[in-house]
C-alpha cells in the first residue's frame, strides 16, 4: 500500500519535498493557496535577481567607456525591466507546475488547515478532507513588521512591494542592513535612487564575516549609498507625497526625507492559520520546533524551510524538503545544516560558507587565515577591475578548510567549490593541488588556499 503524503506550501521547500516523496513511491498531494514557487520564485530570489541583472547591464554600459563601449542616450525602460522579470517568474512557475504534474503530485489550489495528525482540511473552490500518513509543513515566512508610529503609512513598503514599483523612486530609506536591505540598496542605488540604509546594530549583515561585511559596506558607500549603523528609527510621518523618517544615532536625532521607506528587518514564520493548535504542534520563538530530521513533536508531521526558522534560505528549504521526505519514507537522509552557502547579490557579490573568523575565534580552535586580493587575478581585473578578495579559514594543524568568504564577481557561483571542499573535509593542500583553469576567477580560490601558508604565487609574501 502506497504511503500518503500531504505537503502544505508550494515554495522551494514544499515543491521539492513533494517531488522527492513522489519519486520515492508515495501518493502525494501538495496544497498551495497562491502560485507555486512560493516567496523565492514569486516575490523573492528570482524577481530580485531578474531586476538586478537588468540593472547590472545598465551599469556595465554606463561605465563601459573604459572597456571601449560608448553608449549614447542610455536609459532604462522600467516597464520593460518589470515585464522581463514577470516573464521569467511565469516561466519558472509554469516549470514547477509541469514538474509536479510529471511526477504525479496532485496539486490542490487553496488553503490547508490541519484537522488532526492524519487529516487536513482543504478549502479551495470546494472543501475536502484529505488524509495522509505524513504531513510536511512548508508554509514559509512573511516580512516582519516594525512597531513605530507611521509604520502603516502607504509609503512604508516591504520587499514584495519594492519589487513591483511602477517607477524608479527618487529616494528610498531602507530600515535594516541585512541581506534584503543590501540587495535593494544595490538595485535602486545603481539606477539613480538616493538610498539611505538605517541599521540599529553596529554592523550590517548579521552572520557574515565582519571583514567582508565591512568591505562590502565600503564598496556600497563608494557607490553613493549612505549606510547609518547604530541608528534607530523613531517615527515615520507623512510629508507631501513622501515621508519624513526620524532617526536617532546615539542621541543625535535627524530627519530623512524619502519617497518610500522599505522595511527589511527580517522575516517571521507564517504559521498563524495552518491549524497547529489542533494537534498542539510545539512552537518556539514564533517558529515551528523540529528535531534534526525536521519532525515536529507530532512525529508524522514535519516542518521544513522558513517556518522552522533554522535557516531562512531557499536552498536550505529545498535540502530540508528532500531530507524530510526521505526520512518519512524510511530512507536515510543527509542534511548538513552547517554547510549552507549564503549569497548576497550586490555588486560586487558576496558569498560565504562555513565558519566566519568570529566563529572560528569563538570556537577556541587554532586556525589560520589566507587572503587573496582579486587585484592579483587576471579574470577579475577584466571583469570588475579586481575589486574584492577571497578569505579562507583553515585549521592550524591539518589545514582543513573551515570557512570560505568571497567578495567579488561571480562569488555566488564560486562558493559551490568551497561548499564541496568543506563537505568533503578537504584541506588547503587539496584545494591547491586541484588544478583551476586559467584564466578564471576560481584560480583565486587556490591562491587564497596557498595564502593560508603565505605561499600565494600571484601576490607578494606578507611580512609576518
Ligand atoms: P536579516 O535578518 O538578514 O537582516 C535584518 C536587519 O535588520 C538586521 O541587520 C537587524 O539588525 C536590522 N534591524 C532589525 N530591526 C531594526 C530596526 N528597528 N531598525 C533598524 N534596523 C533593524 O533580514 P532581511 O534582510 O529582512 O532578510 C530576511 C531573510 O531573507 C533573511 O533570512 C535572509 O537571509 C533572507 N534573504 C536571503 C537572500 C539571499 O539569499 N540572497 C535575499 C533576501 C533575503
Short mmCIF file of C-alpha atoms and ligand atoms in Angstrom, two decimals:
data_model
loop_
_atom_site.label_atom_id
_atom_site.label_comp_id
_atom_site.label_asym_id
_atom_site.label_seq_id
_atom_site.Cartn_x
_atom_site.Cartn_y
_atom_site.Cartn_z
CA UNK A 1 0.00 0.00 0.00
CA UNK A 2 1.39 3.42 -1.04
CA UNK A 3 2.19 5.85 1.76
CA UNK A 4 0.21 9.06 1.54
CA UNK A 5 1.97 12.40 1.98
CA UNK A 6 0.39 15.85 2.17
CA UNK A 7 2.71 18.80 1.64
CA UNK A 8 1.35 22.19 2.71
CA UNK A 9 3.05 25.03 0.86
CA UNK A 10 4.50 25.01 -2.65
CA UNK A 11 7.69 27.06 -2.26
CA UNK A 12 11.20 25.68 -2.82
CA UNK A 13 10.82 23.65 0.38
CA UNK A 14 7.38 22.22 -0.32
CA UNK A 15 7.50 21.52 -4.05
CA UNK A 16 10.90 19.82 -3.76
CA UNK A 17 9.66 17.71 -0.82
CA UNK A 18 6.58 16.73 -2.84
CA UNK A 19 8.64 15.70 -5.87
CA UNK A 20 11.08 13.68 -3.76
CA UNK A 21 8.23 11.93 -1.90
CA UNK A 22 6.63 11.08 -5.26
CA UNK A 23 9.97 9.82 -6.63
CA UNK A 24 10.16 7.52 -3.62
CA UNK A 25 6.78 5.99 -4.47
CA UNK A 26 4.40 7.92 -2.23
CA UNK A 27 0.96 9.15 -3.17
CA UNK A 28 1.50 12.90 -2.78
CA UNK A 29 -0.70 15.94 -2.74
CA UNK A 30 0.51 19.48 -2.41
CA UNK A 31 -1.73 22.27 -1.17
CA UNK A 32 -0.86 25.83 -2.15
CA UNK A 33 -3.10 28.87 -1.74
CA UNK A 34 -1.15 31.09 -4.14
CA UNK A 35 1.18 30.40 -7.08
CA UNK A 36 3.59 27.50 -6.79
CA UNK A 37 7.20 28.54 -6.26
CA UNK A 38 6.48 30.44 -3.05
CA UNK A 39 8.33 33.55 -1.96
CA UNK A 40 11.52 32.58 -3.79
CA UNK A 41 10.04 32.37 -7.27
CA UNK A 42 7.24 34.89 -6.99
CA UNK A 43 8.45 37.68 -4.69
CA UNK A 44 11.98 36.88 -3.57
CA UNK A 45 15.11 35.38 -5.06
CA UNK A 46 14.13 35.18 -8.72
CA UNK A 47 12.38 38.52 -9.30
CA UNK A 48 15.12 40.40 -7.38
CA UNK A 49 17.86 38.78 -9.40
CA UNK A 50 15.99 39.44 -12.65
CA UNK A 51 15.82 43.15 -11.77
CA UNK A 52 19.44 43.15 -10.61
CA UNK A 53 20.51 41.62 -13.92
CA UNK A 54 18.93 44.46 -15.91
CA UNK A 55 20.49 47.00 -13.55
CA UNK A 56 23.93 45.39 -13.89
CA UNK A 57 23.65 45.57 -17.68
CA UNK A 58 22.80 49.24 -17.40
CA UNK A 59 25.69 49.86 -15.01
CA UNK A 60 28.12 47.99 -17.25
CA UNK A 61 27.13 50.09 -20.25
CA UNK A 62 27.15 53.31 -18.25
CA UNK A 63 30.68 52.56 -17.07
CA UNK A 64 31.63 50.93 -20.35
CA UNK A 65 33.82 53.70 -21.77
CA UNK A 66 36.99 52.29 -20.24
CA UNK A 67 36.19 48.95 -21.92
CA UNK A 68 35.56 50.69 -25.24
CA UNK A 69 31.77 50.63 -25.06
CA UNK A 70 30.43 54.07 -25.74
CA UNK A 71 26.68 54.23 -25.32
CA UNK A 72 24.71 57.34 -26.09
CA UNK A 73 21.28 58.18 -24.75
CA UNK A 74 21.46 55.25 -22.39
CA UNK A 75 18.25 54.96 -20.40
CA UNK A 76 16.19 52.45 -18.54
CA UNK A 77 12.70 51.48 -19.62
CA UNK A 78 11.46 50.28 -16.23
CA UNK A 79 8.26 48.88 -17.75
CA UNK A 80 10.29 46.50 -19.92
CA UNK A 81 12.57 45.62 -16.99
CA UNK A 82 9.49 44.70 -14.94
CA UNK A 83 7.90 42.81 -17.82
CA UNK A 84 11.02 40.70 -18.33
CA UNK A 85 11.07 39.90 -14.62
CA UNK A 86 7.44 38.76 -14.79
CA UNK A 87 8.10 36.63 -17.88
CA UNK A 88 10.95 34.83 -16.12
CA UNK A 89 8.86 34.28 -13.00
CA UNK A 90 5.94 32.97 -15.07
CA UNK A 91 8.18 30.54 -16.96
CA UNK A 92 9.63 29.17 -13.76
CA UNK A 93 6.25 28.85 -12.05
CA UNK A 94 4.91 27.01 -15.10
CA UNK A 95 8.02 24.85 -14.99
CA UNK A 96 7.38 23.90 -11.36
CA UNK A 97 3.73 23.10 -12.15
CA UNK A 98 4.93 20.91 -15.01
CA UNK A 99 7.43 19.09 -12.81
CA UNK A 100 4.82 18.41 -10.13
CA UNK A 101 2.47 17.02 -12.79
CA UNK A 102 5.19 14.93 -14.40
CA UNK A 103 5.93 13.38 -11.01
CA UNK A 104 2.27 12.59 -10.35
CA UNK A 105 1.87 15.09 -7.49
CA UNK A 106 -1.75 16.22 -7.13
CA UNK A 107 -1.84 19.98 -6.64
CA UNK A 108 -4.74 21.49 -4.68
CA UNK A 109 -5.14 25.24 -5.14
CA UNK A 110 -6.50 26.67 -1.90
CA UNK A 111 -5.71 26.85 1.79
CA UNK A 112 -4.99 23.98 4.16
CA UNK A 113 -5.68 23.54 7.82
CA UNK A 114 -4.60 20.61 9.95
CA UNK A 115 -7.60 18.79 11.47
CA UNK A 116 -5.78 16.00 13.27
CA UNK A 117 -2.44 14.26 12.92
CA UNK A 118 -3.59 12.42 9.80
CA UNK A 119 -6.07 14.80 8.23
CA UNK A 120 -6.04 18.19 6.59
CA UNK A 121 -8.96 20.30 5.54
CA UNK A 122 -8.54 21.74 2.06
CA UNK A 123 -10.53 24.85 1.28
CA UNK A 124 -10.47 25.92 -2.35
CA UNK A 125 -13.29 26.06 -4.85
CA UNK A 126 -14.69 23.20 -2.82
CA UNK A 127 -13.97 21.91 0.69
CA UNK A 128 -12.44 18.50 1.14
CA UNK A 129 -10.82 16.48 3.90
CA UNK A 130 -7.58 14.86 2.82
CA UNK A 131 -5.88 12.15 4.84
CA UNK A 132 -2.24 11.14 4.98
CA UNK A 133 0.37 9.08 6.76
CA UNK A 134 2.71 12.08 6.78
CA UNK A 135 2.22 15.81 6.62
CA UNK A 136 5.04 18.14 5.63
CA UNK A 137 4.54 21.76 6.61
CA UNK A 138 6.37 24.14 4.28
CA UNK A 139 4.33 27.27 4.87
CA UNK A 140 7.20 29.76 4.65
CA UNK A 141 7.57 33.22 6.10
CA UNK A 142 6.42 36.79 5.69
CA UNK A 143 8.15 40.13 6.20
CA UNK A 144 8.49 41.11 9.86
CA UNK A 145 6.87 44.40 10.82
CA UNK A 146 8.23 47.24 12.91
CA UNK A 147 6.19 48.81 15.65
CA UNK A 148 6.84 52.52 15.35
CA UNK A 149 4.48 55.41 14.70
CA UNK A 150 3.87 55.76 10.97
CA UNK A 151 4.77 52.16 10.08
CA UNK A 152 1.35 51.76 8.49
CA UNK A 153 1.68 54.70 6.08
CA UNK A 154 1.20 53.73 2.41
CA UNK A 155 4.77 54.83 1.55
CA UNK A 156 6.15 52.30 4.05
CA UNK A 157 6.62 49.15 1.99
CA UNK A 158 8.04 45.64 2.27
CA UNK A 159 10.24 43.73 -0.16
CA UNK A 160 7.24 42.34 -2.10
CA UNK A 161 6.03 45.84 -2.87
CA UNK A 162 9.57 47.12 -3.54
CA UNK A 163 9.90 44.56 -6.35
CA UNK A 164 6.84 45.85 -8.14
CA UNK A 165 7.35 49.63 -8.05
CA UNK A 166 5.90 51.11 -11.21
CA UNK A 167 8.61 53.77 -11.34
CA UNK A 168 12.16 54.08 -10.11
CA UNK A 169 11.88 56.00 -6.82
CA UNK A 170 13.82 59.22 -6.36
CA UNK A 171 14.70 58.41 -2.78
CA UNK A 172 14.46 55.39 -0.52
CA UNK A 173 15.18 54.85 3.17
CA UNK A 174 15.78 51.19 3.97
CA UNK A 175 15.27 50.10 7.58
CA UNK A 176 17.54 47.09 8.21
CA UNK A 177 21.02 46.44 6.87
CA UNK A 178 20.53 42.71 6.31
CA UNK A 179 20.52 40.78 3.04
CA UNK A 180 17.27 42.28 1.75
CA UNK A 181 18.39 45.79 2.67
CA UNK A 182 21.70 45.40 0.86
CA UNK A 183 20.24 43.88 -2.29
CA UNK A 184 17.58 46.57 -2.68
CA UNK A 185 20.17 49.27 -1.92
CA UNK A 186 22.38 47.83 -4.68
CA UNK A 187 19.41 47.59 -7.04
CA UNK A 188 17.93 51.05 -6.71
CA UNK A 189 21.20 52.79 -5.78
CA UNK A 190 22.65 51.80 -9.16
CA UNK A 191 19.84 53.42 -11.14
CA UNK A 192 19.73 56.81 -9.56
CA UNK A 193 17.66 56.41 -6.40
CA UNK A 194 19.13 58.20 -3.40
CA UNK A 195 19.37 55.36 -0.86
CA UNK A 196 19.95 55.51 2.90
CA UNK A 197 20.18 52.34 4.97
CA UNK A 198 19.37 52.63 8.67
CA UNK A 199 20.72 49.75 10.74
CA UNK A 200 20.29 49.60 14.50
CA UNK A 201 23.30 47.33 15.14
CA UNK A 202 26.96 48.44 14.92
CA UNK A 203 27.48 46.34 11.77
CA UNK A 204 25.49 45.48 8.67
CA UNK A 205 24.83 41.92 7.51
CA UNK A 206 24.42 39.87 10.68
CA UNK A 207 26.10 36.45 10.43
CA UNK A 208 28.54 37.48 7.69
CA UNK A 209 32.29 37.57 8.40
CA UNK A 210 32.88 41.08 9.72
CA UNK A 211 35.81 41.81 7.41
CA UNK A 212 33.73 41.06 4.33
CA UNK A 213 30.69 42.93 5.62
CA UNK A 214 32.91 45.98 6.20
CA UNK A 215 34.47 45.67 2.73
CA UNK A 216 31.05 45.45 1.07
CA UNK A 217 29.85 48.40 3.13
CA UNK A 218 32.75 50.44 1.78
CA UNK A 219 32.01 49.40 -1.81
CA UNK A 220 28.36 50.41 -1.49
CA UNK A 221 29.29 53.67 0.24
CA UNK A 222 31.66 54.42 -2.66
CA UNK A 223 28.68 53.96 -4.98
CA UNK A 224 26.88 56.71 -3.07
CA UNK A 225 24.72 54.59 -0.77
CA UNK A 226 24.52 56.07 2.69
CA UNK A 227 24.73 53.46 5.47
CA UNK A 228 23.96 54.56 9.00
CA UNK A 229 24.75 51.98 11.67
CA UNK A 230 23.97 52.17 15.41
CA UNK A 231 20.92 54.10 14.30
CA UNK A 232 17.29 53.50 15.08
CA UNK A 233 14.12 54.86 13.57
CA UNK A 234 11.80 56.61 16.00
CA UNK A 235 8.96 57.58 13.77
CA UNK A 236 7.80 58.00 10.19
CA UNK A 237 5.44 60.78 9.21
CA UNK A 238 3.73 61.91 6.01
CA UNK A 239 5.19 64.82 4.08
CA UNK A 240 3.52 65.64 0.78
CA UNK A 241 3.74 62.58 -1.47
CA UNK A 242 6.58 61.12 0.59
CA UNK A 243 7.57 60.67 4.20
CA UNK A 244 9.96 62.00 6.80
CA UNK A 245 11.86 59.42 8.81
CA UNK A 246 13.07 60.49 12.27
CA UNK A 247 16.26 58.70 13.21
CA UNK A 248 18.43 58.59 16.30
CA UNK A 249 22.17 57.78 16.23
CA UNK A 250 23.26 57.63 19.86
CA UNK A 251 21.19 60.65 20.88
CA UNK A 252 21.89 62.60 17.71
CA UNK A 253 18.45 62.94 16.09
CA UNK A 254 17.88 63.73 12.43
CA UNK A 255 15.17 63.59 9.81
CA UNK A 256 15.45 61.95 6.42
CA UNK A 257 13.02 62.68 3.60
CA UNK A 258 12.13 59.84 1.24
CA UNK A 259 9.63 58.81 -1.37
CA UNK A 260 9.41 55.33 0.18
CA UNK A 261 10.61 53.50 3.28
CA UNK A 262 11.45 49.85 2.78
CA UNK A 263 11.18 47.80 5.95
CA UNK A 264 13.69 44.92 5.80
CA UNK A 265 14.10 43.89 9.42
CA UNK A 266 13.87 40.13 8.94
CA UNK A 267 11.10 37.66 8.23
CA UNK A 268 8.84 35.68 10.52
CA UNK A 269 7.34 32.24 10.10
CA UNK A 270 3.87 32.35 8.51
CA UNK A 271 2.23 29.81 10.81
CA UNK A 272 -0.83 31.51 12.19
CA UNK A 273 -3.53 29.91 10.02
CA UNK A 274 -2.43 26.33 9.39
CA UNK A 275 -4.09 24.82 12.45
CA UNK A 276 -1.00 23.98 14.54
CA UNK A 277 -3.13 24.25 17.67
CA UNK A 278 -5.39 21.40 16.50
CA UNK A 279 -2.64 18.90 17.28
CA UNK A 280 -0.62 21.09 19.64
CA UNK A 281 2.45 21.36 17.46
CA UNK A 282 5.23 22.95 19.51
CA UNK A 283 6.27 26.46 18.55
CA UNK A 284 9.34 28.26 19.87
CA UNK A 285 10.05 31.97 19.32
CA UNK A 286 7.37 32.07 16.67
CA UNK A 287 8.82 29.16 14.67
CA UNK A 288 7.80 25.51 14.47
CA UNK A 289 10.11 23.47 16.64
CA UNK A 290 11.62 20.41 14.97
CA UNK A 291 14.29 17.82 15.63
CA UNK A 292 17.25 17.29 13.29
CA UNK A 293 15.10 15.17 10.97
CA UNK A 294 12.59 18.04 10.74
CA UNK A 295 9.93 16.15 12.69
CA UNK A 296 7.75 18.27 14.93
CA UNK A 297 6.68 16.99 18.35
CA UNK A 298 4.00 15.09 16.39
CA UNK A 299 6.34 12.61 14.75
CA UNK A 300 4.45 12.12 11.44
CA UNK A 301 4.24 15.88 10.91
CA UNK A 302 7.37 17.57 9.58
CA UNK A 303 8.18 21.27 9.25
CA UNK A 304 10.75 22.47 6.71
CA UNK A 305 12.10 25.75 5.36
CA UNK A 306 11.44 29.24 6.71
CA UNK A 307 8.61 28.09 9.00
CA UNK A 308 11.02 26.20 11.27
CA UNK A 309 13.41 29.18 11.27
CA UNK A 310 16.57 27.04 11.14
CA UNK A 311 17.91 28.76 8.03
CA UNK A 312 15.78 31.16 6.01
CA UNK A 313 17.25 30.41 2.59
CA UNK A 314 15.56 28.78 -0.40
CA UNK A 315 18.30 26.21 -0.98
CA UNK A 316 18.24 25.22 2.71
CA UNK A 317 14.46 24.77 2.44
CA UNK A 318 14.85 22.50 -0.61
CA UNK A 319 17.52 20.42 1.12
CA UNK A 320 15.33 20.12 4.21
CA UNK A 321 12.38 19.14 2.00
CA UNK A 322 14.38 16.31 0.47
CA UNK A 323 15.60 15.20 3.88
CA UNK A 324 12.11 15.25 5.41
CA UNK A 325 10.54 13.30 2.52
CA UNK A 326 13.33 10.72 2.65
CA UNK A 327 13.12 10.36 6.42
CA UNK A 328 9.34 10.00 6.38
CA UNK A 329 9.50 7.30 3.72
CA UNK A 330 12.12 5.26 5.53
CA UNK A 331 15.27 6.34 3.72
CA UNK A 332 18.47 7.61 5.20
CA UNK A 333 18.52 11.37 4.79
CA UNK A 334 21.51 13.68 4.94
CA UNK A 335 21.16 17.37 5.72
CA UNK A 336 24.34 19.24 6.53
CA UNK A 337 23.00 22.39 8.11
CA UNK A 338 26.45 23.73 8.93
CA UNK A 339 27.47 23.86 5.26
CA UNK A 340 24.82 26.10 3.73
CA UNK A 341 26.26 28.70 1.37
CA UNK A 342 24.99 32.26 1.79
CA UNK A 343 24.87 34.52 -1.27
CA UNK A 344 24.29 38.24 -1.45
CA UNK A 345 23.65 39.66 -4.92
CA UNK A 346 25.17 43.07 -4.58
CA UNK A 347 27.82 44.48 -6.90
CA UNK A 348 30.35 43.06 -6.11
CA UNK A 349 28.67 39.87 -4.95
CA UNK A 350 29.35 38.38 -1.55
CA UNK A 351 29.20 34.66 -0.81
CA UNK A 352 30.22 32.58 2.16
CA UNK A 353 30.13 29.07 3.54
CA UNK A 354 31.28 27.55 6.80
CA UNK A 355 32.78 29.38 9.74
CA UNK A 356 33.33 33.12 9.90
CA UNK A 357 36.55 34.29 11.53
CA UNK A 358 34.50 35.41 14.52
CA UNK A 359 33.05 31.89 14.88
CA UNK A 360 36.50 30.30 14.49
CA UNK A 361 37.83 32.57 17.22
CA UNK A 362 34.88 31.80 19.46
CA UNK A 363 35.25 28.04 18.96
CA UNK A 364 38.65 28.20 20.65
CA UNK A 365 40.35 26.11 17.99
CA UNK A 366 43.61 27.18 16.37
CA UNK A 367 43.10 28.48 12.88
CA UNK A 368 44.93 30.26 10.09
CA UNK A 369 43.63 32.76 7.59
CA UNK A 370 44.59 33.05 3.93
CA UNK A 371 43.52 36.04 1.90
CA UNK A 372 43.95 36.72 -1.78
CA UNK A 373 43.03 40.09 -3.31
CA UNK A 374 41.28 39.77 -6.66
CA UNK A 375 43.54 42.52 -7.95
CA UNK A 376 46.02 39.65 -8.38
CA UNK A 377 43.66 37.68 -10.62
CA UNK A 378 43.61 38.41 -14.35
CA UNK A 379 39.98 37.46 -14.96
CA UNK A 380 38.79 39.57 -12.03
CA UNK A 381 40.78 42.50 -13.38
CA UNK A 382 38.98 42.03 -16.71
CA UNK A 383 35.55 41.69 -15.10
CA UNK A 384 35.46 44.29 -12.33
CA UNK A 385 38.85 45.91 -12.12
CA UNK A 386 39.92 43.41 -9.47
CA UNK A 387 37.66 44.57 -6.68
CA UNK A 388 37.24 42.09 -3.83
CA UNK A 389 39.08 39.24 -2.19
CA UNK A 390 38.79 35.63 -1.08
CA UNK A 391 39.38 34.70 2.54
CA UNK A 392 39.87 31.12 3.66
CA UNK A 393 39.87 30.00 7.27
CA UNK A 394 41.60 26.69 7.90
CA UNK A 395 42.56 24.57 10.90
CA UNK A 396 46.09 25.46 12.02
CA UNK A 397 47.30 21.88 12.39
CA UNK A 398 45.83 19.92 9.48
CA UNK A 399 44.78 22.75 7.18
CA UNK A 400 41.19 21.53 6.96
CA UNK A 401 39.00 24.20 5.38
CA UNK A 402 36.64 25.67 7.94
CA UNK A 403 35.20 28.65 6.10
CA UNK A 404 35.41 30.44 2.75
CA UNK A 405 34.30 34.02 2.19
CA UNK A 406 34.29 35.71 -1.19
CA UNK A 407 33.68 39.29 -2.22
CA UNK A 408 33.93 39.77 -5.94
CA UNK A 409 32.49 38.96 -9.34
CA UNK A 410 30.79 35.55 -9.59
CA UNK A 411 31.20 34.98 -5.85
CA UNK A 412 27.76 33.36 -5.73
CA UNK A 413 28.81 30.70 -8.26
CA UNK A 414 32.35 30.26 -6.95
CA UNK A 415 31.09 29.40 -3.47
CA UNK A 416 29.90 25.95 -4.66
CA UNK A 417 33.51 24.73 -4.84
CA UNK A 418 34.09 25.89 -1.29
CA UNK A 419 30.92 24.16 -0.06
CA UNK A 420 32.01 20.90 -1.68
CA UNK A 421 35.52 21.26 -0.23
CA UNK A 422 34.14 21.66 3.29
CA UNK A 423 31.61 18.84 2.70
CA UNK A 424 34.47 16.52 1.71
CA UNK A 425 36.63 17.74 4.59
CA UNK A 426 39.27 18.91 2.12
CA UNK A 427 42.44 20.61 3.24
CA UNK A 428 44.03 23.72 1.78
CA UNK A 429 46.66 21.47 0.18
CA UNK A 430 43.93 19.52 -1.59
CA UNK A 431 42.37 22.74 -2.82
CA UNK A 432 45.76 23.90 -4.06
CA UNK A 433 46.54 20.65 -5.86
CA UNK A 434 43.17 20.80 -7.63
CA UNK A 435 44.10 22.45 -10.90
CA UNK A 436 41.99 25.52 -11.53
CA UNK A 437 41.50 26.62 -15.13
CA UNK A 438 43.16 29.76 -16.38
CA UNK A 439 42.02 32.45 -16.80
CA UNK A 440 39.20 32.17 -14.28
CA UNK A 441 38.33 33.85 -11.02
CA UNK A 442 38.34 30.38 -9.47
CA UNK A 443 42.14 30.49 -9.58
CA UNK A 444 41.91 32.96 -6.73
CA UNK A 445 40.40 30.19 -4.59
CA UNK A 446 43.59 28.13 -4.90
CA UNK A 447 45.65 31.28 -4.31
CA UNK A 448 43.72 32.05 -1.11
CA UNK A 449 44.39 28.46 -0.02
CA UNK A 450 48.09 29.00 -0.76
CA UNK A 451 47.93 32.25 1.19
CA UNK A 452 46.95 30.30 4.31
CA UNK A 453 50.64 29.36 4.48
CA UNK A 454 51.79 32.67 2.99
CA UNK A 455 52.63 30.94 -0.30
CA UNK A 456 50.39 32.74 -2.79
CA UNK A 457 52.06 32.82 -6.18
CA UNK A 458 50.45 35.92 -7.68
CA UNK A 459 50.73 38.17 -4.64
CA UNK A 460 53.86 39.16 -2.75
CA UNK A 461 54.55 37.30 0.50
CA UNK A 462 53.11 39.03 3.55
CA UNK A 463 55.52 40.20 6.20
CA UNK A 464 54.55 38.21 9.28
P1 LIG B 1 18.13 39.97 8.10
O1 LIG B 1 17.85 39.21 9.32
O2 LIG B 1 19.16 39.50 7.13
O3 LIG B 1 18.54 41.47 8.49
C1 LIG B 1 17.67 42.33 9.20
C2 LIG B 1 18.49 43.52 9.66
O4 LIG B 1 17.61 44.50 10.19
C3 LIG B 1 19.48 43.17 10.78
O5 LIG B 1 20.73 43.70 10.46
C4 LIG B 1 18.87 43.86 12.01
O6 LIG B 1 19.83 44.26 12.94
C5 LIG B 1 18.16 45.04 11.37
N1 LIG B 1 17.05 45.59 12.15
C6 LIG B 1 16.08 44.91 12.80
N2 LIG B 1 15.20 45.78 13.37
C7 LIG B 1 15.62 47.02 13.05
C8 LIG B 1 15.14 48.33 13.35
N3 LIG B 1 14.01 48.51 14.04
N4 LIG B 1 15.84 49.39 12.89
C9 LIG B 1 16.97 49.22 12.16
N5 LIG B 1 17.47 48.01 11.86
C10 LIG B 1 16.80 46.91 12.29
O7 LIG B 1 16.70 40.13 7.40
P2 LIG B 1 16.28 40.56 5.93
O8 LIG B 1 17.35 41.31 5.25
O9 LIG B 1 14.95 41.20 6.10
O10 LIG B 1 16.12 39.18 5.19
C11 LIG B 1 15.14 38.23 5.66
C12 LIG B 1 15.56 36.83 5.33
O11 LIG B 1 15.52 36.61 3.95
C13 LIG B 1 16.95 36.51 5.82
O12 LIG B 1 16.95 35.27 6.46
C14 LIG B 1 17.76 36.48 4.57
O13 LIG B 1 18.88 35.60 4.66
C15 LIG B 1 16.75 36.02 3.54
N6 LIG B 1 17.12 36.51 2.23
C16 LIG B 1 18.12 35.91 1.55
C17 LIG B 1 18.54 36.40 0.34
C18 LIG B 1 19.67 35.73 -0.36
O14 LIG B 1 20.00 34.62 -0.01
N7 LIG B 1 20.31 36.36 -1.34
C19 LIG B 1 17.91 37.57 -0.28
C20 LIG B 1 16.91 38.14 0.54
C21 LIG B 1 16.53 37.61 1.72
#
